[in-house]
PDB file of C-alpha atoms in Angstrom:
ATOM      1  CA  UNK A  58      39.773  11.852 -32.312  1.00  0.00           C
ATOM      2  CA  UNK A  59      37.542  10.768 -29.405  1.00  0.00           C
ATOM      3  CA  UNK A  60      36.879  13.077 -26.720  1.00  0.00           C
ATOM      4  CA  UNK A  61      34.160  12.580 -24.003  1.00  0.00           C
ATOM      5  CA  UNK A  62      30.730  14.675 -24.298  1.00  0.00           C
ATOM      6  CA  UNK A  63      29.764  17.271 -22.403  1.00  0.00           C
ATOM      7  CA  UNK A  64      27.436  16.977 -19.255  1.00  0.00           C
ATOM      8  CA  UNK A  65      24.194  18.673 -21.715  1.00  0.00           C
ATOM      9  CA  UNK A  66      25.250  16.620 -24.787  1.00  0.00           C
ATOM     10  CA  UNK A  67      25.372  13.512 -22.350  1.00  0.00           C
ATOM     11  CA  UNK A  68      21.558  14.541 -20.776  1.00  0.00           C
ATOM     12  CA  UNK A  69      20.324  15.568 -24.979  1.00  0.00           C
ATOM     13  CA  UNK A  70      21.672  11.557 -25.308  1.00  0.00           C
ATOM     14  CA  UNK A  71      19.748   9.795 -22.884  1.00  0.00           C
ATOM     15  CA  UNK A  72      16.263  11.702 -22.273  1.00  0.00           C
ATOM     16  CA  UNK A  73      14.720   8.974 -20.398  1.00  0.00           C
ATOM     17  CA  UNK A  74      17.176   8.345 -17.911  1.00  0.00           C
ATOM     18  CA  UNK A  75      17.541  12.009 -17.049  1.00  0.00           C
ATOM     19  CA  UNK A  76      13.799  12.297 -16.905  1.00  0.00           C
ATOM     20  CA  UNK A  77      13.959   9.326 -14.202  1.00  0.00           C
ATOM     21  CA  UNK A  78      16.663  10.997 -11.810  1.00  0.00           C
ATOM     22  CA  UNK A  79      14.210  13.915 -12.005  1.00  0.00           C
ATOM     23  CA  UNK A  80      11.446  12.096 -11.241  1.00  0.00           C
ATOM     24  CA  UNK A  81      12.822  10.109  -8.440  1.00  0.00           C
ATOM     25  CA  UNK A  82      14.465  13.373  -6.925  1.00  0.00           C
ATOM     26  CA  UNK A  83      11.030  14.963  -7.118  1.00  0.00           C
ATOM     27  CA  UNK A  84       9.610  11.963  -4.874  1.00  0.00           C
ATOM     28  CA  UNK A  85      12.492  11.465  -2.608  1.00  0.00           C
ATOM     29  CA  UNK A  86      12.698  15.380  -2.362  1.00  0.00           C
ATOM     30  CA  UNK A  87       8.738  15.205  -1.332  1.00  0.00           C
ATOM     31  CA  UNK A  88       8.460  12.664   0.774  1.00  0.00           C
ATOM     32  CA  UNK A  89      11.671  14.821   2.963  1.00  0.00           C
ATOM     33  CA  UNK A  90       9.434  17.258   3.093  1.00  0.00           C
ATOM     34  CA  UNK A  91       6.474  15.595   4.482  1.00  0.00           C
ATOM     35  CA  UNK A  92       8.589  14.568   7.364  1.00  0.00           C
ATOM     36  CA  UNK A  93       8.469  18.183   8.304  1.00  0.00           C
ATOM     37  CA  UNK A  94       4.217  17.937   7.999  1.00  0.00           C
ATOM     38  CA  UNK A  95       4.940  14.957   9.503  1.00  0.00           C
ATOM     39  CA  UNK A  96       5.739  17.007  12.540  1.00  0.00           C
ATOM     40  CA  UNK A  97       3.477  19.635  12.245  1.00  0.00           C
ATOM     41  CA  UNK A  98       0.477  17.605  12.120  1.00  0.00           C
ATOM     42  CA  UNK A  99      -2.190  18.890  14.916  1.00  0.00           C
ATOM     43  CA  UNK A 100      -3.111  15.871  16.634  1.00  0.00           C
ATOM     44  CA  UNK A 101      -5.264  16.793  19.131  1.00  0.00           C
ATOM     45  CA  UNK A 102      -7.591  18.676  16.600  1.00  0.00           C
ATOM     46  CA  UNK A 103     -10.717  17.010  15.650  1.00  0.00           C
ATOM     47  CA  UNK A 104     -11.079  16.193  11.757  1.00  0.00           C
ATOM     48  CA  UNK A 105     -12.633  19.143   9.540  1.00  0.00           C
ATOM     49  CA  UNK A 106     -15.914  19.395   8.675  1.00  0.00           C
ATOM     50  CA  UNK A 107     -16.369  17.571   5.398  1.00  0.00           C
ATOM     51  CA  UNK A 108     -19.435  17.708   2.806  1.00  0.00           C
ATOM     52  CA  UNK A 109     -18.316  14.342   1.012  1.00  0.00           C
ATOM     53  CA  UNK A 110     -17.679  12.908   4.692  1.00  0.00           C
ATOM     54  CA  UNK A 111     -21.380  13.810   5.156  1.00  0.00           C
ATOM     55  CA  UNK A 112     -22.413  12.514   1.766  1.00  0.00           C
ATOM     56  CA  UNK A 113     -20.390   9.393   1.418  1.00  0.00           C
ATOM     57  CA  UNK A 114     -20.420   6.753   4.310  1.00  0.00           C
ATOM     58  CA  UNK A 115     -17.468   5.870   5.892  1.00  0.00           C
ATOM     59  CA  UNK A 116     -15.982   2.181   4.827  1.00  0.00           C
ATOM     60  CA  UNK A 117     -13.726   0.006   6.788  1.00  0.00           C
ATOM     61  CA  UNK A 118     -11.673  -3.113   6.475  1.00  0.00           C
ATOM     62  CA  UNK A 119      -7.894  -4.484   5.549  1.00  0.00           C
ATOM     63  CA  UNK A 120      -8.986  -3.797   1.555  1.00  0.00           C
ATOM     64  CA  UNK A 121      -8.427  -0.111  -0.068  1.00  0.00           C
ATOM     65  CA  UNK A 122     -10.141  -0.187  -3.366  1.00  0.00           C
ATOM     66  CA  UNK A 123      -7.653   2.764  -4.578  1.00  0.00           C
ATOM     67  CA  UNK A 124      -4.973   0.852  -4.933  1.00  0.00           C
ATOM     68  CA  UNK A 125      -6.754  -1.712  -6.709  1.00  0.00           C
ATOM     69  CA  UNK A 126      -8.278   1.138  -8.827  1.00  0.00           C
ATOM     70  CA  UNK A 127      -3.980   2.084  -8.867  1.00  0.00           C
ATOM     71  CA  UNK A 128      -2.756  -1.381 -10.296  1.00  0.00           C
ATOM     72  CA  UNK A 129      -5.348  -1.693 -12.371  1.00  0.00           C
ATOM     73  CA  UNK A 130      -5.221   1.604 -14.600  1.00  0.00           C
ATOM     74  CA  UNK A 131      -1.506   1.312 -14.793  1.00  0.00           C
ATOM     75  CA  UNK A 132      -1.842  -2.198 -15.990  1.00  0.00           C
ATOM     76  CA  UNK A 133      -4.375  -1.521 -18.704  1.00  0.00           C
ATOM     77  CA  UNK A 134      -2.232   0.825 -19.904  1.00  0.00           C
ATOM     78  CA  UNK A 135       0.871  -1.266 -20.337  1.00  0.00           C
ATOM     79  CA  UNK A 136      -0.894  -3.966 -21.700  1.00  0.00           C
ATOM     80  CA  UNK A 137      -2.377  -1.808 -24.608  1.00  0.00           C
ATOM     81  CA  UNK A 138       0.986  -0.213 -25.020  1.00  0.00           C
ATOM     82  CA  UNK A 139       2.754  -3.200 -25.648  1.00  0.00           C
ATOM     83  CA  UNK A 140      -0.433  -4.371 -27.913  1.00  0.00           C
ATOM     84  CA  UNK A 141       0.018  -1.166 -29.637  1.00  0.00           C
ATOM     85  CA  UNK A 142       3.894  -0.617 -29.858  1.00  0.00           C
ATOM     86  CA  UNK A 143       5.984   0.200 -26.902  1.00  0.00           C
ATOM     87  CA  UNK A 144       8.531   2.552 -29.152  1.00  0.00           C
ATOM     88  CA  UNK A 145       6.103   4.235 -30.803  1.00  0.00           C
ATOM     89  CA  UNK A 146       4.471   5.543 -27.800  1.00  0.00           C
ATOM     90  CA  UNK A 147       8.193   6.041 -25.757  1.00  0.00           C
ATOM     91  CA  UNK A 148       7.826   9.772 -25.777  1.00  0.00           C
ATOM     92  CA  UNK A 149       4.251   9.842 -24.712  1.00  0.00           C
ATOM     93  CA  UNK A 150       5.772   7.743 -22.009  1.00  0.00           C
ATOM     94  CA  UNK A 151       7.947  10.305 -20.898  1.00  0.00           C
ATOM     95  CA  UNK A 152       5.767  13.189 -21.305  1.00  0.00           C
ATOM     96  CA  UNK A 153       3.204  11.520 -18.995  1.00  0.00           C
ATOM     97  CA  UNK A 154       6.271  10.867 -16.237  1.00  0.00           C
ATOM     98  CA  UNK A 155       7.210  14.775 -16.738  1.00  0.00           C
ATOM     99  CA  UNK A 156       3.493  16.042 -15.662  1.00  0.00           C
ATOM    100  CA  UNK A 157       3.751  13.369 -12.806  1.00  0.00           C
ATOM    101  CA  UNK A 158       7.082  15.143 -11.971  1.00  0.00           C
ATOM    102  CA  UNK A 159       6.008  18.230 -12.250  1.00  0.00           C
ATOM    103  CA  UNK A 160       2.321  17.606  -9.932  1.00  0.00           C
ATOM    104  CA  UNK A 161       5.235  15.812  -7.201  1.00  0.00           C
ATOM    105  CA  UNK A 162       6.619  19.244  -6.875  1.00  0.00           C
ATOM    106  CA  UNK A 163       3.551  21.645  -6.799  1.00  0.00           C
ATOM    107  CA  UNK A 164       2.070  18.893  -4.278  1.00  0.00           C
ATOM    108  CA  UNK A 165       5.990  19.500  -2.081  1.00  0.00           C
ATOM    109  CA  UNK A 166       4.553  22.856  -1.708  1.00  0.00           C
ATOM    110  CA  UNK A 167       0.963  22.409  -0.870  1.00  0.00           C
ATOM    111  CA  UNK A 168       1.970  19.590   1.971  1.00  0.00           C
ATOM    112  CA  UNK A 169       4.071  21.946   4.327  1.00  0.00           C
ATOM    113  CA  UNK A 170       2.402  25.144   3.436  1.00  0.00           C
ATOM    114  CA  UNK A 171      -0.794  23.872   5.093  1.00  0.00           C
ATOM    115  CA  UNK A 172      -1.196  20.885   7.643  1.00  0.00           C
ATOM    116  CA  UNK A 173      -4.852  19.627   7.942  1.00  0.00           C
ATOM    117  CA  UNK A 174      -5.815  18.028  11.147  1.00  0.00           C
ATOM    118  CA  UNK A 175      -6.266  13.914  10.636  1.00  0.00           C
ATOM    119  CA  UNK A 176      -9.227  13.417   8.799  1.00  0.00           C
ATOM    120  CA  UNK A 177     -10.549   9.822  10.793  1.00  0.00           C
ATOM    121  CA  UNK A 178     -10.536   9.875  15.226  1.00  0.00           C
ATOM    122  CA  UNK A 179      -9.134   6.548  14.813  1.00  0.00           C
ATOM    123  CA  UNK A 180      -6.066   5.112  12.480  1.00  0.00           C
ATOM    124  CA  UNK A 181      -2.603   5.004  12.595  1.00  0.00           C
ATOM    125  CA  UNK A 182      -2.060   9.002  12.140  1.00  0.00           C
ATOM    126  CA  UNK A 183      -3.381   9.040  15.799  1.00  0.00           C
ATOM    127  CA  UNK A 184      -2.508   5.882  17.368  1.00  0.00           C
ATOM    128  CA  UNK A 185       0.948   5.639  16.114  1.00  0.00           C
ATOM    129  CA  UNK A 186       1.931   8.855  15.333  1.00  0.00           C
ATOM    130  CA  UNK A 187       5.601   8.134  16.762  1.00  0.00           C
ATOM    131  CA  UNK A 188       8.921  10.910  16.629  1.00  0.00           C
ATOM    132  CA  UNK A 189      10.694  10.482  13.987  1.00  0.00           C
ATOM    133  CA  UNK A 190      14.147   9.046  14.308  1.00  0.00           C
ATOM    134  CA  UNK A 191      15.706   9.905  10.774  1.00  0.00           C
ATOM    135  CA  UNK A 192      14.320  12.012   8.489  1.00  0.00           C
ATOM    136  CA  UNK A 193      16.014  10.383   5.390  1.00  0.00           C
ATOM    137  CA  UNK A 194      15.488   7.364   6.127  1.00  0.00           C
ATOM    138  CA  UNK A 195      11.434   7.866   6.850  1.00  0.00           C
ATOM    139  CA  UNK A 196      11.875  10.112   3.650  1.00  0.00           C
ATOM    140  CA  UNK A 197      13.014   7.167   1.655  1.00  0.00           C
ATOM    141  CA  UNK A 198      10.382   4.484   3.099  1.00  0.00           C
ATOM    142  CA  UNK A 199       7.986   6.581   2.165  1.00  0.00           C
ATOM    143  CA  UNK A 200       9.146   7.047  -1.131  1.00  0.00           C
ATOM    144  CA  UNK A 201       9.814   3.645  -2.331  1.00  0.00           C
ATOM    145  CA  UNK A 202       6.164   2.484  -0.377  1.00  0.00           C
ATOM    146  CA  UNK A 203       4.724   4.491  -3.103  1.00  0.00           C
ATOM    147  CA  UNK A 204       1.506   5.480  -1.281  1.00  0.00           C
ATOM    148  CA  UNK A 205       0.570   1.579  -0.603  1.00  0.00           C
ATOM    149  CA  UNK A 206      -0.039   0.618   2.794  1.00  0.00           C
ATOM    150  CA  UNK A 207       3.419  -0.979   3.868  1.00  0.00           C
ATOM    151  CA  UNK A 208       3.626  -2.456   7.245  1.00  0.00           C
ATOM    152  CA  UNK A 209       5.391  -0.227   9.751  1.00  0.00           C
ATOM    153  CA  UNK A 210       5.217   2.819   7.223  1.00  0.00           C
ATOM    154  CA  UNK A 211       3.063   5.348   8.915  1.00  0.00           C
ATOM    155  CA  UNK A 212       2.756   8.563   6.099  1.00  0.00           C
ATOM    156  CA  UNK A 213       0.886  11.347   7.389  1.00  0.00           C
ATOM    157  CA  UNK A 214       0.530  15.272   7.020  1.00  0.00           C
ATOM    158  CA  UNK A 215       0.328  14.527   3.179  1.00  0.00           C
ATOM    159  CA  UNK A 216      -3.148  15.361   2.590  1.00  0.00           C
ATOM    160  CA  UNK A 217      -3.401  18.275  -0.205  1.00  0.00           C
ATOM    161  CA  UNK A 218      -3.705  17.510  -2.927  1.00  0.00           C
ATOM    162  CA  UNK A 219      -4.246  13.684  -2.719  1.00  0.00           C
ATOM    163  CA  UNK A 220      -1.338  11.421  -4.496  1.00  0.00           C
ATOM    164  CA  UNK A 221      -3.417   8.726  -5.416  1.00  0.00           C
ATOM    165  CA  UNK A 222      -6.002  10.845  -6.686  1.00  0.00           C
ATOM    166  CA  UNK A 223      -3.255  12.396  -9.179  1.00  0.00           C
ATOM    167  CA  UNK A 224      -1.965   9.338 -10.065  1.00  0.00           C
ATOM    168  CA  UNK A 225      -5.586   7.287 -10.898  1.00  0.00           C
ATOM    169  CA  UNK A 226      -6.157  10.454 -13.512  1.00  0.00           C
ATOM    170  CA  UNK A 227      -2.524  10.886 -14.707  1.00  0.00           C
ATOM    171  CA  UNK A 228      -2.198   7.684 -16.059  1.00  0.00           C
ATOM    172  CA  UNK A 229      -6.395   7.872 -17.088  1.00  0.00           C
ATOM    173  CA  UNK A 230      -5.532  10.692 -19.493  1.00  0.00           C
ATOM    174  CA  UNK A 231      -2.606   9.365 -20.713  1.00  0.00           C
ATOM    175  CA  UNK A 232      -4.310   5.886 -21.655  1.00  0.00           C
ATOM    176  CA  UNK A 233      -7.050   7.832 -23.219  1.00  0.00           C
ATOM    177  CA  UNK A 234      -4.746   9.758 -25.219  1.00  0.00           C
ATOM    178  CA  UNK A 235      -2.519   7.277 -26.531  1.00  0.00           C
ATOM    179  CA  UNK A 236      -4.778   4.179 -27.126  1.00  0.00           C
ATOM    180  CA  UNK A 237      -7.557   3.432 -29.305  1.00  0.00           C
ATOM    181  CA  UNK A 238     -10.378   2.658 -27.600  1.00  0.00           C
ATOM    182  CA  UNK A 239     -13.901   3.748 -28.032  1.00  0.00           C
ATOM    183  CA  UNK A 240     -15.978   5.975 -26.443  1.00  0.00           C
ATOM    184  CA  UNK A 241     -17.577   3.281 -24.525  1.00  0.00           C
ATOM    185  CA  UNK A 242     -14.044   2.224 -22.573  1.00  0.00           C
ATOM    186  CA  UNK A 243     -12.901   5.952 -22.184  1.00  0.00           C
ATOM    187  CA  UNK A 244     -16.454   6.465 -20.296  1.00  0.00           C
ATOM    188  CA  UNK A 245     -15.728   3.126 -18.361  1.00  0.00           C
ATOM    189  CA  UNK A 246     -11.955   4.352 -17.634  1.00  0.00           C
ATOM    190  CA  UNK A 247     -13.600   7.791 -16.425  1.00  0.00           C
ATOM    191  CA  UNK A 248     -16.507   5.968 -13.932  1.00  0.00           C
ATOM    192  CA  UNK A 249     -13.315   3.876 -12.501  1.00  0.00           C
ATOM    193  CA  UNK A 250     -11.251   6.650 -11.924  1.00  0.00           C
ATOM    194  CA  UNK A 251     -14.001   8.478 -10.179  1.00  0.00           C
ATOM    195  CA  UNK A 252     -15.067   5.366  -7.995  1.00  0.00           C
ATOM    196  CA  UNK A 253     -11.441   5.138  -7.238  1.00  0.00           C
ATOM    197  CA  UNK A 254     -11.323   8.454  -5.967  1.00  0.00           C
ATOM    198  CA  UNK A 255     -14.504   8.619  -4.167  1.00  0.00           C
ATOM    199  CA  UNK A 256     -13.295   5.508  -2.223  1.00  0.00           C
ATOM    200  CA  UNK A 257     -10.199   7.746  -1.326  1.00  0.00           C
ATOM    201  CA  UNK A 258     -12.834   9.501   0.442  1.00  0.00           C
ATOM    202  CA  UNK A 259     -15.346   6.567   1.752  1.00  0.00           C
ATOM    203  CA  UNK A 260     -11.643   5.311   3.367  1.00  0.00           C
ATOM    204  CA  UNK A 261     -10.904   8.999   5.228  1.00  0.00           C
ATOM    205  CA  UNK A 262      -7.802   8.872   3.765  1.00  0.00           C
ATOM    206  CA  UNK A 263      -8.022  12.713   1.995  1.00  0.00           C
ATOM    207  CA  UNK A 264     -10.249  14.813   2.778  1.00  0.00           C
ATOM    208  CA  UNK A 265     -12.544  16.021  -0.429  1.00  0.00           C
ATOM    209  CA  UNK A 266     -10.990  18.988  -1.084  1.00  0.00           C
ATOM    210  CA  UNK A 267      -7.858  16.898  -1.600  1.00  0.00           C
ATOM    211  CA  UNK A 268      -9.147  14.687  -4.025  1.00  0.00           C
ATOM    212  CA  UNK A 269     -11.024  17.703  -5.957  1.00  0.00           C
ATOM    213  CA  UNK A 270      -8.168  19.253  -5.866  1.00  0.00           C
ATOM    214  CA  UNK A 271      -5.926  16.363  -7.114  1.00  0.00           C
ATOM    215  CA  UNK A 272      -8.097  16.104 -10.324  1.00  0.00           C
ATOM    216  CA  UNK A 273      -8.240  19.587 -11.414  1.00  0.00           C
ATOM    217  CA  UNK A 274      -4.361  20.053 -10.434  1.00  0.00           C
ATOM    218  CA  UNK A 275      -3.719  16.647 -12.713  1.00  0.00           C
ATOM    219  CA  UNK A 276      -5.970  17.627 -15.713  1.00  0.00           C
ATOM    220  CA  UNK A 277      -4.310  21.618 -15.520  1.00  0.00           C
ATOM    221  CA  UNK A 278      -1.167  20.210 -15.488  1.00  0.00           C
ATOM    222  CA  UNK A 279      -1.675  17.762 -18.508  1.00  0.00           C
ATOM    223  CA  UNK A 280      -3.565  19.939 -20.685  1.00  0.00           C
ATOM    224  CA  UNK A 281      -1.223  23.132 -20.246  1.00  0.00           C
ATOM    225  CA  UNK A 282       1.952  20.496 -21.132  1.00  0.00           C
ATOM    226  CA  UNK A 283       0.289  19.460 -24.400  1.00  0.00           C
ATOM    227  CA  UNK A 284      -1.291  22.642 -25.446  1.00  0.00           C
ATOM    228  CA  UNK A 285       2.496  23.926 -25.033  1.00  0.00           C
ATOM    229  CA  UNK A 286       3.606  20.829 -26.929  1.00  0.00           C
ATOM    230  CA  UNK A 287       0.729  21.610 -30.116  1.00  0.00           C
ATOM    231  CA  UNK A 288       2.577  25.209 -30.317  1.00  0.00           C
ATOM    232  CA  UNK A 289       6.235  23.583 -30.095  1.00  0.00           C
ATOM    233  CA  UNK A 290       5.299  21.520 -33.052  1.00  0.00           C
ATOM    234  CA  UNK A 291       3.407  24.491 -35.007  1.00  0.00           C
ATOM    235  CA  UNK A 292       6.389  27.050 -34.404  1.00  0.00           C
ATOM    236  CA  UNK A 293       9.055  24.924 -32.689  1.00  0.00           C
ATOM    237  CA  UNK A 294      10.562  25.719 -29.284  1.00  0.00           C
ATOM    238  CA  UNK A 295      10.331  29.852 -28.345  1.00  0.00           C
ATOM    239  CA  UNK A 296      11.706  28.893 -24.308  1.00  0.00           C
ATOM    240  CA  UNK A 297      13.706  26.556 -22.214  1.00  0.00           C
ATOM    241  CA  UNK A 298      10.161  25.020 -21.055  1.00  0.00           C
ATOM    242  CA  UNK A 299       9.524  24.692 -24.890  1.00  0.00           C
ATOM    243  CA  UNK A 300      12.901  22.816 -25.029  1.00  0.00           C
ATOM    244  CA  UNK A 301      12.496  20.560 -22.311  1.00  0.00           C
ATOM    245  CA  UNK A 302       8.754  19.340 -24.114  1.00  0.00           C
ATOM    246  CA  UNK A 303      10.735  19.161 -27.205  1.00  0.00           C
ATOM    247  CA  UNK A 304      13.222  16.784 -25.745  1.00  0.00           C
ATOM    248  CA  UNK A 305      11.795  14.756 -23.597  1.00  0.00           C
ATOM    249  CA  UNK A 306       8.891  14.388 -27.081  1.00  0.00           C
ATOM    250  CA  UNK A 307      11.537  13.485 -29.196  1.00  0.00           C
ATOM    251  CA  UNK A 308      10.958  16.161 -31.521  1.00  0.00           C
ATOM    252  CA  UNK A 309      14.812  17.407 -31.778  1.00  0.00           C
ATOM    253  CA  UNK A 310      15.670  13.713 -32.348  1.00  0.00           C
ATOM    254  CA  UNK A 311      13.187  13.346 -35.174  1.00  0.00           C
ATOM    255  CA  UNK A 312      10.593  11.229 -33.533  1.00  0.00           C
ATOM    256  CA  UNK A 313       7.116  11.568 -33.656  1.00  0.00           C
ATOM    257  CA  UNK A 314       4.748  11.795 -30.999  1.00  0.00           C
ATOM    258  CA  UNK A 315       2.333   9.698 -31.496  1.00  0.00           C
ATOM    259  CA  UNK A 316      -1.359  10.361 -30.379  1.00  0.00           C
ATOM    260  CA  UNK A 317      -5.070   8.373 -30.971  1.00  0.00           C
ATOM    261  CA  UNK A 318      -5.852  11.395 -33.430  1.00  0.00           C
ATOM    262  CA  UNK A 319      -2.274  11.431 -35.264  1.00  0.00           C
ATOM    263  CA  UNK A 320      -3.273   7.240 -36.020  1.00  0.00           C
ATOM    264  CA  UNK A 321      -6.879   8.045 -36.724  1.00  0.00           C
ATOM    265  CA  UNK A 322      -5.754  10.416 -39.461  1.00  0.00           C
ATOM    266  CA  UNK A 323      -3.091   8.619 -40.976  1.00  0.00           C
ATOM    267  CA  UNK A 324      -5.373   5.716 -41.247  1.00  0.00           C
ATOM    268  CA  UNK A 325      -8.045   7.850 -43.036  1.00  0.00           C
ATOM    269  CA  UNK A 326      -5.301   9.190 -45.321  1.00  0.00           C
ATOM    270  CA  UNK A 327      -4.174   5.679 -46.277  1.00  0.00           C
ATOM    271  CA  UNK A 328      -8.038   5.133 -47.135  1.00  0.00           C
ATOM    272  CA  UNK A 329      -7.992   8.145 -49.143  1.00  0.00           C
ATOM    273  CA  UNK A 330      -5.059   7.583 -51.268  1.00  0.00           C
ATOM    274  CA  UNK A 331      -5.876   4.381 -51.658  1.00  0.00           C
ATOM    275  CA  UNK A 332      -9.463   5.241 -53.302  1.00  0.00           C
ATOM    276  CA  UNK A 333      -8.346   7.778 -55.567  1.00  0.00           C
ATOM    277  CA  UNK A 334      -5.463   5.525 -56.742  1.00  0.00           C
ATOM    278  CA  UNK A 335      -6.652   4.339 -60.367  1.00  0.00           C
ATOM    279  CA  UNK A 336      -7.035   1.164 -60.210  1.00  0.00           C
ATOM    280  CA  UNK A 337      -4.705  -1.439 -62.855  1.00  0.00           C
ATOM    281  CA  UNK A 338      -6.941  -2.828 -65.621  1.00  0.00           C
ATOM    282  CA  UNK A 339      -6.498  -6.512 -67.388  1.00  0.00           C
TER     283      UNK A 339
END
């Protein structure tokens, strides 16, 4: 007899999709809020004092290396995913998209809880700081400009932690963890990530306690969500935080997670069994 499932049977279906409506509340949700720092920023205030303003020179022009240092992280890592297996690495996938979800609402908080005064004397945060005239609307521009500098999208108030800063590392640990590269490209992937963000800085568009912020935020984040995931899978799930890693892992469903060690050591098991196997004599 059919009979339609039930709303948590539907969402225990289809983990990805209900990750994504998560996710994309979390932004939207956000980016409302920073309408409200939006408001609150103190214009007339001179920017903070800054020691990586003093350290690093200010740059200028139409081109933001961070977004460059954006497309191009995110690409490598697609490209080696697909090279490597899409499927197999699905519920990394997700579990990287969860910490991103999860850094989108801990930075809602630290956005309106504290409004910095513009960090540059001249850009558009001073020049065309404008009223707002609908706070949806400016809430979903900003959302779907995904920290990129969109004509006629003017985003500020947002400074701690940095976005960009959390994303460049997000998706850094994530390649790092699922791929199998060698030492040499995680270094390279680390020096790129760190240019990136000290051009975040060299731009004025954080100040430096954002982007400091941004990476130990990101990496607290990441490591506390797989530490918790290493215990699920040693003793299985113990809270409802333990069953959303679970689910969203694919561990219920009888996936695997697949990480860079989990290959590396079923690799050197195939090498083992294969060199105690006795070998067929003629």
């Amino acid at each position: 007899q059919f009979s339609l499932p039930t709303t948590m049977e539907a969402l225990r279906s289809y983990p990805g999709t209900s990750l994504f409506v998560y996710w994309f509340c979390s932004i939207v949700f956000m980016d409302w809020v920073n309408t409200f720092a939006y408001e609150r920023v103190p214009e007339p205030l001179p920017p903070l004092p800054d020691l990586g303003f003093d350290i690093i020179p200010k740059a200028t022009g139409t081109f933001y290396p961070a977004d460059l240092v954006t497309t191009s992280v995110t690409a490598v890592a697609i490209v080696f995913g697909l090279r490597e297996g899409l499927r197999a690495h699905i519920p990394n996938v997700r579990l990287m998209i969860m910490v991103y979800a999860i850094l989108l609402n801990l930075r809602t908080i630290t956005i309106i809880v504290t409004t910095l005064p513009i960090c540059y004397e001249h850009g558009p945060c001073r020049e065309m700081h404008l009223p707002l005239q609908s706070r949806i609307v400016t809430a979903l521009a900003y959302a779907f400009a995904l920290g990129f500098g969109v004509p006629g999208v003017v985003q500020c108030g947002d400074y701690i932690f940095s976005g960009h800063t959390t994303y460049i590392w997000l998706i850094t640990l994530h390649f790092i963890r699922v791929t199998k590269v060698g030492r040499l490209y995680q270094t390279l992937l680390y020096i790129w990530a760190c240019l990136g963000s000290c051009a975040i800085i060299a731009f004025r568009r954080h100040y430096t306690i954002d982007v400091v912020l941004g990476i130990i935020v990101t990496c607290f984040v990441w490591d506390a969500i797989f530490a918790r995931l290493e215990l699920v899978q040693l003793r299985g799930p113990q809270n409802l935080l333990d069953h959303i890693i679970a689910w969203q892992a694919g561990i219920e469903s009888g996936m695997k997670l697949v990480s860079q060690e989990d290959e590396d050591e079923v690799e050197l098991g195939v090498v083992k069994n294969a060199a105690m196997s006795p070998r067929k004599t003629t």
